[in-house]
Every structure is written in structure tokens, then in C-alpha cells.
PDB file of C-alpha atoms in Angstrom:
ATOM      1  CA  MET A 256     170.416  73.930 130.248  1.00 90.00           C
ATOM      2  CA  ILE A 257     171.992  77.548 128.732  1.00 90.00           C
ATOM      3  CA  LYS A 258     173.924  78.991 131.396  1.00 90.00           C
ATOM      4  CA  PRO A 259     174.891  82.542 132.086  1.00 89.00           C
ATOM      5  CA  GLU A 260     177.570  84.610 129.357  1.00 89.00           C
ATOM      6  CA  LYS A 261     180.784  84.553 131.401  1.00 90.00           C
ATOM      7  CA  THR A 262     184.028  86.303 129.617  1.00 90.00           C
ATOM      8  CA  ILE A 263     187.222  84.953 128.659  1.00 89.00           C
ATOM      9  CA  ASN A 264     189.063  87.295 128.382  1.00 86.00           C
ATOM     10  CA  GLY A 265     186.843  89.296 126.231  1.00 85.00           C
ATOM     11  CA  THR A 266     185.192  86.594 124.370  1.00 89.00           C
ATOM     12  CA  LYS A 267     181.610  85.596 125.343  1.00 93.00           C
ATOM     13  CA  TRP A 268     181.269  81.694 126.523  1.00 93.00           C
ATOM     14  CA  ILE A 269     177.704  80.992 126.374  1.00 93.00           C
ATOM     15  CA  GLU A 270     177.614  77.228 128.370  1.00 94.00           C
ATOM     16  CA  THR A 271     174.713  74.603 127.646  1.00 94.00           C
ATOM     17  CA  ILE A 272     174.117  71.289 129.387  1.00 94.00           C
ATOM     18  CA  GLN A 273     171.603  68.459 127.777  1.00 93.00           C
ATOM     19  CA  ILE A 274     169.786  71.148 126.540  1.00 92.00           C
ATOM     20  CA  ASN A 275     165.737  70.641 125.784  1.00 91.00           C
ATOM     21  CA  ALA A 276     163.938  71.826 122.367  1.00 90.00           C
ATOM     22  CA  GLU A 277     162.958  74.815 123.799  1.00 92.00           C
ATOM     23  CA  GLU A 278     166.900  75.994 124.339  1.00 91.00           C
ATOM     24  CA  ARG A 279     168.054  75.112 120.700  1.00 91.00           C
ATOM     25  CA  ALA A 280     165.218  77.494 119.791  1.00 91.00           C
ATOM     26  CA  THR A 281     166.886  80.028 121.921  1.00 90.00           C
ATOM     27  CA  LEU A 282     169.849  79.462 120.549  1.00 90.00           C
ATOM     28  CA  GLU A 283     168.831  79.715 116.638  1.00 89.00           C
ATOM     29  CA  ASP A 284     166.776  83.083 117.838  1.00 89.00           C
ATOM     30  CA  GLN A 285     169.045  84.817 119.598  1.00 89.00           C
ATOM     31  CA  TYR A 286     172.002  84.224 118.350  1.00 88.00           C
ATOM     32  CA  GLY A 287     171.562  82.712 115.167  1.00 89.00           C
ATOM     33  CA  ILE A 288     172.816  79.243 114.881  1.00 90.00           C
ATOM     34  CA  ASP A 289     171.890  76.851 112.370  1.00 89.00           C
ATOM     35  CA  GLU A 290     169.675  73.793 113.323  1.00 89.00           C
ATOM     36  CA  ASP A 291     171.541  71.877 111.300  1.00 90.00           C
ATOM     37  CA  ILE A 292     174.893  73.008 113.686  1.00 90.00           C
ATOM     38  CA  ILE A 293     173.019  72.246 117.013  1.00 90.00           C
ATOM     39  CA  GLU A 294     171.636  68.534 115.857  1.00 91.00           C
ATOM     40  CA  TYR A 295     175.100  68.121 114.954  1.00 90.00           C
ATOM     41  CA  VAL A 296     176.726  69.135 118.218  1.00 90.00           C
ATOM     42  CA  THR A 297     174.566  67.628 120.209  1.00 90.00           C
ATOM     43  CA  ASP A 298     174.166  63.942 118.433  1.00 91.00           C
ATOM     44  CA  ASN A 299     175.526  61.527 121.187  1.00 90.00           C
ATOM     45  CA  ASP A 300     176.799  59.354 118.320  1.00 89.00           C
ATOM     46  CA  GLU A 301     178.510  61.848 116.874  1.00 91.00           C
ATOM     47  CA  SER A 302     182.595  61.076 116.303  1.00 91.00           C
ATOM     48  CA  THR A 303     185.595  63.215 116.976  1.00 93.00           C
ATOM     49  CA  ASN A 304     185.912  66.507 114.552  1.00 93.00           C
ATOM     50  CA  TYR A 305     186.879  69.676 113.337  1.00 94.00           C
ATOM     51  CA  VAL A 306     185.147  71.389 111.011  1.00 93.00           C
ATOM     52  CA  TYR A 307     185.820  75.341 109.988  1.00 92.00           C
ATOM     53  CA  ASP A 308     182.780  77.189 107.533  1.00 89.00           C
ATOM     54  CA  ILE A 309     184.478  79.565 105.502  1.00 88.00           C
ATOM     55  CA  ASN A 310     181.769  81.850 104.493  1.00 85.00           C
ATOM     56  CA  GLU A 311     180.409  82.086 108.527  1.00 83.00           C
ATOM     57  CA  ASP A 312     184.262  82.155 109.906  1.00 87.00           C
ATOM     58  CA  ASP A 313     182.659  79.423 112.224  1.00 91.00           C
ATOM     59  CA  GLN A 314     184.920  76.721 114.249  1.00 94.00           C
ATOM     60  CA  LEU A 315     183.335  73.545 115.427  1.00 95.00           C
ATOM     61  CA  PHE A 316     185.412  71.171 117.206  1.00 95.00           C
ATOM     62  CA  ILE A 317     183.753  67.309 117.958  1.00 96.00           C
ATOM     63  CA  PHE A 318     185.647  65.269 120.906  1.00 96.00           C
ATOM     64  CA  LEU A 319     185.095  62.493 123.144  1.00 96.00           C
ATOM     65  CA  ALA A 320     185.424  62.462 126.409  1.00 96.00           C
ATOM     66  CA  PRO A 321     184.876  59.573 129.395  1.00 95.00           C
ATOM     67  CA  TYR A 322     181.579  59.082 130.111  1.00 95.00           C
ATOM     68  CA  ALA A 323     180.879  56.232 133.274  1.00 94.00           C
ATOM     69  CA  LEU A 324     178.091  53.897 133.642  1.00 93.00           C
ATOM     70  CA  ASP A 325     179.343  52.283 136.616  1.00 92.00           C
ATOM     71  CA  LYS A 326     182.568  53.608 138.637  1.00 90.00           C
ATOM     72  CA  ASP A 327     182.737  50.971 140.600  1.00 88.00           C
ATOM     73  CA  ALA A 328     182.656  47.882 138.420  1.00 88.00           C
ATOM     74  CA  LEU A 329     184.983  50.595 136.083  1.00 90.00           C
ATOM     75  CA  ARG A 330     181.786  50.508 133.094  1.00 93.00           C
ATOM     76  CA  TYR A 331     183.147  53.424 131.079  1.00 94.00           C
ATOM     77  CA  ILE A 332     182.044  54.363 127.072  1.00 94.00           C
ATOM     78  CA  THR A 333     182.494  57.667 125.531  1.00 95.00           C
ATOM     79  CA  GLN A 334     180.067  60.325 124.790  1.00 95.00           C
ATOM     80  CA  PRO A 335     180.849  63.553 122.971  1.00 95.00           C
ATOM     81  CA  PHE A 336     181.559  66.908 123.262  1.00 95.00           C
ATOM     82  CA  GLY A 337     181.488  70.105 121.383  1.00 94.00           C
ATOM     83  CA  MET A 338     183.144  73.414 121.175  1.00 95.00           C
ATOM     84  CA  LEU A 339     181.277  76.199 118.571  1.00 94.00           C
ATOM     85  CA  LEU A 340     183.221  79.760 117.601  1.00 93.00           C
ATOM     86  CA  HIS A 341     180.150  81.066 116.202  1.00 91.00           C
ATOM     87  CA  LYS A 342     180.161  85.148 115.389  1.00 88.00           C
ATOM     88  CA  GLY A 343     183.108  85.885 117.937  1.00 89.00           C
ATOM     89  CA  VAL A 344     181.053  83.790 120.733  1.00 92.00           C
ATOM     90  CA  LEU A 345     182.361  80.239 122.216  1.00 94.00           C
ATOM     91  CA  PHE A 346     179.463  77.833 122.719  1.00 95.00           C
ATOM     92  CA  THR A 347     180.194  74.831 124.378  1.00 95.00           C
ATOM     93  CA  PHE A 348     177.986  72.214 124.717  1.00 95.00           C
ATOM     94  CA  ASN A 349     177.988  68.690 127.366  1.00 94.00           C
ATOM     95  CA  GLN A 350     175.130  67.313 126.089  1.00 93.00           C
ATOM     96  CA  SER A 351     175.601  63.947 128.498  1.00 92.00           C
ATOM     97  CA  GLY A 352     176.629  66.205 131.174  1.00 93.00           C
ATOM     98  CA  ILE A 353     179.679  64.709 131.575  1.00 94.00           C
ATOM     99  CA  PRO A 354     181.468  65.620 134.707  1.00 94.00           C
ATOM    100  CA  GLU A 355     185.110  65.605 133.367  1.00 94.00           C
ATOM    101  CA  VAL A 356     184.139  68.077 130.643  1.00 95.00           C
ATOM    102  CA  ASN A 357     182.789  70.495 133.176  1.00 94.00           C
ATOM    103  CA  THR A 358     185.732  69.881 135.569  1.00 94.00           C
ATOM    104  CA  ALA A 359     188.108  70.905 132.410  1.00 94.00           C
ATOM    105  CA  LEU A 360     186.043  73.835 131.508  1.00 94.00           C
ATOM    106  CA  TYR A 361     186.085  75.323 134.856  1.00 92.00           C
ATOM    107  CA  SER A 362     189.869  74.694 135.389  1.00 93.00           C
ATOM    108  CA  ALA A 363     190.748  76.329 131.847  1.00 93.00           C
ATOM    109  CA  LEU A 364     188.389  79.167 132.706  1.00 91.00           C
ATOM    110  CA  ASP A 365     190.683  79.943 135.929  1.00 91.00           C
ATOM    111  CA  ASN A 366     193.827  79.457 134.839  1.00 89.00           C
ATOM    112  CA  PRO A 367     195.633  82.848 135.042  1.00 89.00           C
ATOM    113  CA  GLU A 368     197.981  81.175 131.764  1.00 88.00           C
ATOM    114  CA  VAL A 369     194.928  81.115 129.365  1.00 88.00           C
ATOM    115  CA  LYS A 370     194.897  84.325 127.943  1.00 88.00           C
ATOM    116  CA  SER A 371     192.762  83.931 124.775  1.00 91.00           C
ATOM    117  CA  VAL A 372     189.953  81.871 123.653  1.00 93.00           C
ATOM    118  CA  ASP A 373     192.505  79.660 121.430  1.00 93.00           C
ATOM    119  CA  ALA A 374     193.858  78.694 124.477  1.00 94.00           C
ATOM    120  CA  PHE A 375     191.480  77.917 126.429  1.00 95.00           C
ATOM    121  CA  ILE A 376     189.723  75.559 123.956  1.00 95.00           C
ATOM    122  CA  LEU A 377     193.661  73.786 123.876  1.00 95.00           C
ATOM    123  CA  LYS A 378     193.410  74.505 127.934  1.00 95.00           C
ATOM    124  CA  THR A 379     190.407  72.445 127.795  1.00 95.00           C
ATOM    125  CA  LEU A 380     191.109  69.757 125.440  1.00 95.00           C
ATOM    126  CA  PHE A 381     194.368  68.779 127.381  1.00 95.00           C
ATOM    127  CA  THR A 382     192.337  68.198 130.774  1.00 95.00           C
ATOM    128  CA  VAL A 383     189.954  66.040 128.973  1.00 96.00           C
ATOM    129  CA  VAL A 384     192.847  64.148 127.763  1.00 95.00           C
ATOM    130  CA  VAL A 385     194.112  64.004 131.243  1.00 95.00           C
ATOM    131  CA  SER A 386     191.240  62.627 132.772  1.00 95.00           C
ATOM    132  CA  PHE A 387     191.751  59.274 130.954  1.00 95.00           C
ATOM    133  CA  ILE A 388     194.498  58.657 132.862  1.00 95.00           C
ATOM    134  CA  PRO A 389     192.881  58.243 136.617  1.00 95.00           C
ATOM    135  CA  ILE A 390     190.458  55.472 135.016  1.00 94.00           C
ATOM    136  CA  SER A 391     193.650  53.595 132.517  1.00 94.00           C
ATOM    137  CA  ARG A 392     195.222  53.356 136.401  1.00 94.00           C
ATOM    138  CA  ALA A 393     192.236  51.853 137.936  1.00 93.00           C
ATOM    139  CA  ILE A 394     191.906  49.540 135.011  1.00 92.00           C
ATOM    140  CA  THR A 395     195.965  48.771 135.989  1.00 92.00           C
ATOM    141  CA  LYS A 396     194.735  47.944 139.280  1.00 91.00           C
ATOM    142  CA  LYS A 397     192.017  45.926 138.497  1.00 89.00           C
ATOM    143  CA  ARG A 398     194.056  44.159 135.881  1.00 87.00           C
ATOM    144  CA  ASN A 399     196.604  43.352 138.715  1.00 86.00           C
ATOM    145  CA  TYR A 400     193.630  41.482 140.628  1.00 84.00           C
ATOM    146  CA  LEU A 401     192.548  39.432 138.084  1.00 81.00           C
ATOM    147  CA  ASP A 402     196.041  38.089 137.174  1.00 79.00           C
ATOM    148  CA  LYS A 403     196.632  37.089 140.907  1.00 78.00           C
ATOM    149  CA  MET A 404     193.421  35.394 140.662  1.00 73.00           C
ATOM    150  CA  LEU A 405     195.058  33.502 137.769  1.00 68.00           C
ATOM    151  CA  ASN A 406     196.574  31.351 140.927  1.00 66.00           C
ATOM    152  CA  ARG A 407     193.154  30.148 142.096  1.00 70.00           C
ATOM    153  CA  LYS A 408     190.176  29.206 141.418  1.00 68.00           C
ATOM    154  CA  THR A 409     188.258  31.593 139.756  1.00 66.00           C
ATOM    155  CA  LYS A 410     184.743  33.227 139.843  1.00 72.00           C
ATOM    156  CA  ASN A 411     181.630  33.788 137.465  1.00 73.00           C
ATOM    157  CA  SER A 412     182.554  37.310 139.358  1.00 78.00           C
ATOM    158  CA  ASP A 413     186.225  37.846 138.110  1.00 76.00           C
ATOM    159  CA  LEU A 414     184.773  36.764 134.738  1.00 78.00           C
ATOM    160  CA  VAL A 415     182.265  39.268 134.253  1.00 83.00           C
ATOM    161  CA  SER A 416     185.047  42.195 136.154  1.00 83.00           C
ATOM    162  CA  LEU A 417     187.509  41.200 132.625  1.00 85.00           C
ATOM    163  CA  SER A 418     183.929  41.669 130.680  1.00 87.00           C
ATOM    164  CA  TYR A 419     184.036  44.427 132.385  1.00 89.00           C
ATOM    165  CA  LEU A 420     187.655  45.592 131.425  1.00 90.00           C
ATOM    166  CA  GLN A 421     187.394  44.635 127.840  1.00 91.00           C
ATOM    167  CA  GLN A 422     184.492  46.869 127.281  1.00 93.00           C
ATOM    168  CA  THR A 423     185.821  49.682 128.610  1.00 93.00           C
ATOM    169  CA  LEU A 424     189.430  48.935 126.831  1.00 94.00           C
ATOM    170  CA  THR A 425     187.615  48.776 123.870  1.00 93.00           C
ATOM    171  CA  PHE A 426     185.884  52.301 123.866  1.00 94.00           C
ATOM    172  CA  LEU A 427     188.700  54.250 125.351  1.00 95.00           C
ATOM    173  CA  SER A 428     191.527  52.653 123.222  1.00 94.00           C
ATOM    174  CA  SER A 429     189.013  53.890 120.114  1.00 94.00           C
ATOM    175  CA  ALA A 430     188.079  57.392 121.758  1.00 94.00           C
ATOM    176  CA  VAL A 431     191.713  58.335 122.328  1.00 95.00           C
ATOM    177  CA  GLN A 432     192.878  57.227 119.040  1.00 95.00           C
ATOM    178  CA  THR A 433     190.202  59.370 117.258  1.00 95.00           C
ATOM    179  CA  ASN A 434     191.127  61.998 119.436  1.00 94.00           C
ATOM    180  CA  LEU A 435     194.884  61.926 119.237  1.00 95.00           C
ATOM    181  CA  SER A 436     194.380  61.591 114.923  1.00 94.00           C
ATOM    182  CA  GLU A 437     192.277  65.178 115.783  1.00 94.00           C
ATOM    183  CA  LEU A 438     194.830  66.752 117.574  1.00 93.00           C
ATOM    184  CA  ASP A 439     197.594  66.256 115.301  1.00 93.00           C
ATOM    185  CA  ARG A 440     195.606  67.351 112.444  1.00 93.00           C
ATOM    186  CA  LEU A 441     194.552  70.526 114.537  1.00 93.00           C
ATOM    187  CA  PRO A 442     197.641  72.579 113.714  1.00 92.00           C
ATOM    188  CA  LYS A 443     197.463  72.054 109.807  1.00 92.00           C
ATOM    189  CA  THR A 444     193.230  73.413 109.884  1.00 92.00           C
ATOM    190  CA  HIS A 445     192.855  77.194 110.343  1.00 92.00           C
ATOM    191  CA  PHE A 446     192.973  76.717 113.620  1.00 91.00           C
ATOM    192  CA  GLY A 447     196.922  76.506 113.624  1.00 90.00           C
ATOM    193  CA  VAL A 448     197.107  79.181 110.509  1.00 88.00           C
ATOM    194  CA  GLY A 449     199.018  81.708 111.897  1.00 84.00           C
ATOM    195  CA  ALA A 450     199.901  80.331 115.564  1.00 84.00           C
ATOM    196  CA  ASP A 451     202.027  81.937 117.787  1.00 89.00           C
ATOM    197  CA  GLN A 452     204.502  80.409 119.914  1.00 91.00           C
ATOM    198  CA  ASP A 453     202.705  79.858 122.488  1.00 91.00           C
ATOM    199  CA  LYS A 454     200.025  77.642 121.054  1.00 91.00           C
ATOM    200  CA  ILE A 455     202.178  75.971 119.361  1.00 93.00           C
ATOM    201  CA  ASP A 456     203.821  74.951 122.726  1.00 93.00           C
ATOM    202  CA  LEU A 457     200.413  74.601 123.797  1.00 93.00           C
ATOM    203  CA  PHE A 458     199.592  72.447 120.552  1.00 93.00           C
ATOM    204  CA  GLU A 459     202.821  70.362 121.532  1.00 94.00           C
ATOM    205  CA  ASP A 460     201.492  69.860 125.652  1.00 94.00           C
ATOM    206  CA  VAL A 461     198.716  68.329 124.216  1.00 94.00           C
ATOM    207  CA  GLN A 462     199.418  65.901 121.390  1.00 95.00           C
ATOM    208  CA  ILE A 463     202.473  64.738 123.908  1.00 95.00           C
ATOM    209  CA  GLU A 464     199.660  64.014 126.524  1.00 94.00           C
ATOM    210  CA  GLY A 465     197.397  62.896 124.092  1.00 94.00           C
ATOM    211  CA  GLU A 466     200.531  60.122 122.513  1.00 95.00           C
ATOM    212  CA  GLN A 467     201.042  59.206 126.212  1.00 95.00           C
ATOM    213  CA  VAL A 468     197.506  58.189 126.917  1.00 95.00           C
ATOM    214  CA  GLN A 469     197.360  56.305 123.937  1.00 94.00           C
ATOM    215  CA  ARG A 470     200.260  54.488 124.681  1.00 95.00           C
ATOM    216  CA  MET A 471     198.826  53.565 128.510  1.00 94.00           C
ATOM    217  CA  PHE A 472     195.670  51.804 126.631  1.00 94.00           C
ATOM    218  CA  GLU A 473     197.498  50.159 124.563  1.00 93.00           C
ATOM    219  CA  ILE A 474     199.325  48.316 127.235  1.00 93.00           C
ATOM    220  CA  GLU A 475     196.131  47.925 129.915  1.00 92.00           C
ATOM    221  CA  THR A 476     194.117  46.473 126.291  1.00 91.00           C
ATOM    222  CA  GLN A 477     196.970  44.016 125.379  1.00 91.00           C
ATOM    223  CA  VAL A 478     197.654  42.828 128.501  1.00 90.00           C
ATOM    224  CA  VAL A 479     194.096  42.465 129.973  1.00 88.00           C
ATOM    225  CA  ASP A 480     193.930  40.208 126.286  1.00 86.00           C
ATOM    226  CA  ARG A 481     196.280  37.801 127.605  1.00 85.00           C
ATOM    227  CA  ILE A 482     194.751  37.458 130.794  1.00 83.00           C
ATOM    228  CA  ASP A 483     191.213  37.184 129.391  1.00 79.00           C
ATOM    229  CA  HIS A 484     193.549  34.331 126.676  1.00 79.00           C
ATOM    230  CA  THR A 485     195.339  32.529 129.922  1.00 77.00           C
ATOM    231  CA  LEU A 486     191.904  32.357 131.703  1.00 76.00           C
ATOM    232  CA  ASN A 487     190.491  30.904 128.752  1.00 74.00           C
ATOM    233  CA  SER A 488     193.385  28.544 128.415  1.00 70.00           C
ATOM    234  CA  LEU A 489     193.126  26.945 132.246  1.00 70.00           C
ATOM    235  CA  ALA A 490     189.424  26.936 131.819  1.00 70.00           C
ATOM    236  CA  ASN A 491     189.464  24.498 129.164  1.00 72.00           C
ATOM    237  CA  ASN A 492     192.109  22.498 130.922  1.00 73.00           C
ATOM    238  CA  ASN A 493     190.581  22.480 133.837  1.00 72.00           C
ATOM    239  CA  LEU A 494     187.183  21.219 131.378  1.00 71.00           C
ATOM    240  CA  ASN A 495     188.961  18.457 129.441  1.00 73.00           C
ATOM    241  CA  ASP A 496     190.802  17.146 133.652  1.00 72.00           C
ATOM    242  CA  THR A 497     187.216  17.129 134.608  1.00 76.00           C
ATOM    243  CA  MET A 498     186.340  15.155 131.465  1.00 78.00           C
ATOM    244  CA  LYS A 499     188.916  12.539 131.714  1.00 75.00           C
ATOM    245  CA  PHE A 500     188.347  12.089 134.975  1.00 72.00           C
ATOM    246  CA  LEU A 501     184.534  11.052 134.605  1.00 73.00           C
ATOM    247  CA  THR A 502     185.750   9.129 131.705  1.00 74.00           C
ATOM    248  CA  ILE A 503     188.097   6.924 133.231  1.00 74.00           C
ATOM    249  CA  TRP A 504     185.557   6.895 136.496  1.00 71.00           C
ATOM    250  CA  SER A 505     182.683   5.635 134.395  1.00 76.00           C
ATOM    251  CA  LEU A 506     185.128   2.515 132.779  1.00 72.00           C
ATOM    252  CA  THR A 507     185.604   1.709 136.200  1.00 74.00           C
ATOM    253  CA  MET A 508     181.828   1.335 137.064  1.00 73.00           C
ATOM    254  CA  ALA A 509     181.120  -0.219 133.434  1.00 72.00           C
ATOM    255  CA  VAL A 510     183.292  -3.832 134.767  1.00 71.00           C
ATOM    256  CA  PRO A 511     181.736  -4.690 138.052  1.00 73.00           C
ATOM    257  CA  THR A 512     178.243  -3.836 136.582  1.00 72.00           C
ATOM    258  CA  ILE A 513     179.883  -6.063 133.378  1.00 69.00           C
ATOM    259  CA  ILE A 514     180.900  -9.263 135.468  1.00 68.00           C
ATOM    260  CA  SER A 515     177.747  -9.039 138.051  1.00 66.00           C
ATOM    261  CA  GLY A 516     175.545  -8.993 135.422  1.00 67.00           C
ATOM    262  CA  PHE A 517     177.278 -12.265 133.344  1.00 64.00           C
ATOM    263  CA  TYR A 518     176.725 -14.379 136.617  1.00 62.00           C
ATOM    264  CA  GLY A 519     173.339 -12.688 137.287  1.00 65.00           C
ATOM    265  CA  MET A 520     171.629 -14.710 134.301  1.00 62.00           C
ATOM    266  CA  ASN A 521     169.410 -17.916 135.305  1.00 63.00           C
ATOM    267  CA  VAL A 522     171.234 -20.447 133.360  1.00 61.00           C
ATOM    268  CA  LYS A 523     174.051 -22.583 134.159  1.00 67.00           C
ATOM    269  CA  LEU A 524     177.809 -20.786 134.548  1.00 63.00           C
ATOM    270  CA  PRO A 525     180.928 -22.112 134.923  1.00 67.00           C
ATOM    271  CA  LEU A 526     182.084 -22.124 139.005  1.00 63.00           C
ATOM    272  CA  ALA A 527     178.314 -20.909 139.655  1.00 62.00           C
ATOM    273  CA  GLY A 528     178.453 -23.556 142.243  1.00 63.00           C
ATOM    274  CA  MET A 529     181.339 -23.313 144.112  1.00 66.00           C
ATOM    275  CA  GLN A 530     180.674 -21.858 147.684  1.00 66.00           C
ATOM    276  CA  TYR A 531     182.445 -18.599 147.515  1.00 68.00           C
ATOM    277  CA  ALA A 532     181.807 -17.861 144.094  1.00 67.00           C
ATOM    278  CA  TRP A 533     180.436 -14.679 144.984  1.00 65.00           C
ATOM    279  CA  MET A 534     184.155 -13.211 145.852  1.00 74.00           C
ATOM    280  CA  LEU A 535     185.586 -15.251 142.423  1.00 72.00           C
ATOM    281  CA  THR A 536     183.306 -12.362 140.870  1.00 72.00           C
ATOM    282  CA  LEU A 537     184.072  -9.975 143.065  1.00 73.00           C
ATOM    283  CA  GLY A 538     188.648 -10.628 142.115  1.00 79.00           C
ATOM    284  CA  ILE A 539     187.692 -10.794 138.637  1.00 74.00           C
ATOM    285  CA  SER A 540     186.002  -7.374 139.138  1.00 76.00           C
ATOM    286  CA  VAL A 541     189.310  -5.888 140.618  1.00 79.00           C
ATOM    287  CA  ALA A 542     191.521  -7.440 138.004  1.00 81.00           C
ATOM    288  CA  LEU A 543     190.545  -5.967 135.620  1.00 76.00           C
ATOM    289  CA  ILE A 544     189.677  -2.703 137.066  1.00 77.00           C
ATOM    290  CA  LEU A 545     193.654  -2.723 137.844  1.00 81.00           C
ATOM    291  CA  ALA A 546     194.463  -3.964 134.146  1.00 79.00           C
ATOM    292  CA  MET A 547     192.476  -1.512 132.546  1.00 75.00           C
ATOM    293  CA  LEU A 548     193.631   1.446 135.061  1.00 75.00           C
ATOM    294  CA  ILE A 549     197.332   0.117 134.457  1.00 79.00           C
ATOM    295  CA  MET A 550     196.994   0.240 130.841  1.00 77.00           C
ATOM    296  CA  LEU A 551     195.131   3.647 130.732  1.00 70.00           C
ATOM    297  CA  LYS A 552     198.347   4.457 132.588  1.00 74.00           C
ATOM    298  CA  VAL A 553     200.507   3.094 130.529  1.00 71.00           C
ATOM    299  CA  TRP A 554     198.899   4.886 127.496  1.00 70.00           C
ATOM    300  CA  ARG A 555     199.471   7.699 129.185  1.00 62.00           C
ATOM    301  CA  LYS A 556     195.672   8.675 128.993  1.00 53.00           C
ATOM    302  CA  MET A 557     195.981   9.103 133.026  1.00 51.00           C
TER     303      MET A 557
END
């Protein structure tokens, strides 16, 4: 979808969301955007990047934003969105329809402090970076819940939730890191040449926020990994205890089986003619079981 033109202090803004083949052709024919650029900026597998075409004086920004697969389960991946400055017109590409990107764009548009297209771009990036913070807080809340489960019986659903957290942290941590690397590089590119104090302040604001978000996700990743390690250790310990119990129980049951099998043979056996021979076999079995349990205790196998 190509939305109607808007203006940012005299600069035209063309907003696109999930464009189809016909709309791609419109961008090529009406605005003269190369097909390769459209393919590049709408590719869902692209990573963060900034490209300056010295011949066309075009600037292309690609950044990653959080994309929810299942908000309730905290399942997130990241998807790219693009901004293109082409012939004095700003084009934005949100091919995945990411709500956080739409919010960031219109937040920058409505911001009275935004007085240039460069400020619009930086404010948009700032809001996208901030959009990672609520997800981090939700992860913290879920992680605290799973941490409390360490002292209780862990359910399979808790293990699945932990797996989702690890997957989400992997995607988001990587995105935050690549975004921050590009934000650190931007002031040294053509986009940062001749920046005034206001633009420098915007660069610093978005970089500081990016560093804060990166630290938040680093901490969460470390804590969640420790919880996962602890849960695995507990599961292994519980399995060892279960196997120990079953082994001792099987050894205990083997003793009366051996004694009764010995006295069940159809041959003359010592003491077989006694009136209470069955009590004797029972006593021998109990005595051997107790002796075995005592030896296991002494050898610290119990």
C-alpha cells in the first residue's frame, strides 16, 4: 500500500506498507526508483545498513525492529524497515507491517521539535530503539516467574516458555547490537557530514538509548541462560535420584526371588523338612536385604 503524500517541513514523504508488484512498478515509473533498490529495501532478510549513492545523491537506511509472532508467549523475531532519500523525497518501507515502525514514524511526524527530514529520520530511529524496552521488561517479568519455579516442580510448559525466551533474546539481542553498530557509524557517513548541534544531540540521544537497550538484553540473556543451566542441572539430579531409587528397589526385590527360587527346586534341600521352613526362607531373605541396604549405606550409595 502506498499512502498519500505527506510533507515534513517542505520535504515530501511517501509511506509504503507491504507493497505488491503493481505498487513496486508505480514507484519505479512515477518516482524513478531503481528496481534493485526496491528489491533491496523490501527484502525481509536484509540486515541493518546505510548506503550512500554518490552518483544519485541517494541515501538508504535499513534498520531492524521487533516483530511479534505471539505477544502472549513473548515470541519475537526482527524484521527490517527502510527509509530512502531519493531526489529530495523521503520514502519509507515497512514491508512487514510492523506496528512499532508505524508508531515511530507518526510520532516523529507529530513531534514539534522535528524541523527537518534528518531530524525525522533520527527521531524515528530513536522511537524504534525505545520500542525494544517494553519487550525487555516483559522478558524480565517472565524470567522472574520462571526463576521462582526453580523451588517447585517444573512443568513442561515452563520449559517451553524458557525456550521461547531464549529464542526471542537471540533475535532481539542480535538486532539491537547490529542497530547500535550502525548508529555509531552514522555520524561518520555522508548523513553526518556538516551536522549542526541539534543533529549531533539527536545522534547522541539515539546512541545512548541503543547502548542502554543493548545492556538490558545482555543482562537478560545471561540470567535466562543461568536459569536454563540450573533447570538442566536439577533435571539431571532428579533423574539420578530416580535411577538410584529404581536400582536399589530392583536389587531389594532380587533377593527374595533368588531365595524362593532356590528353595523351589524339586530336590532335597537343607532344612526343607522343617515345619516352619517357609519362615526360615523369609527370614533369610529379610536378613540379606537388610545386610545389602546397610552395605549400600556404608558405601554411600544411598
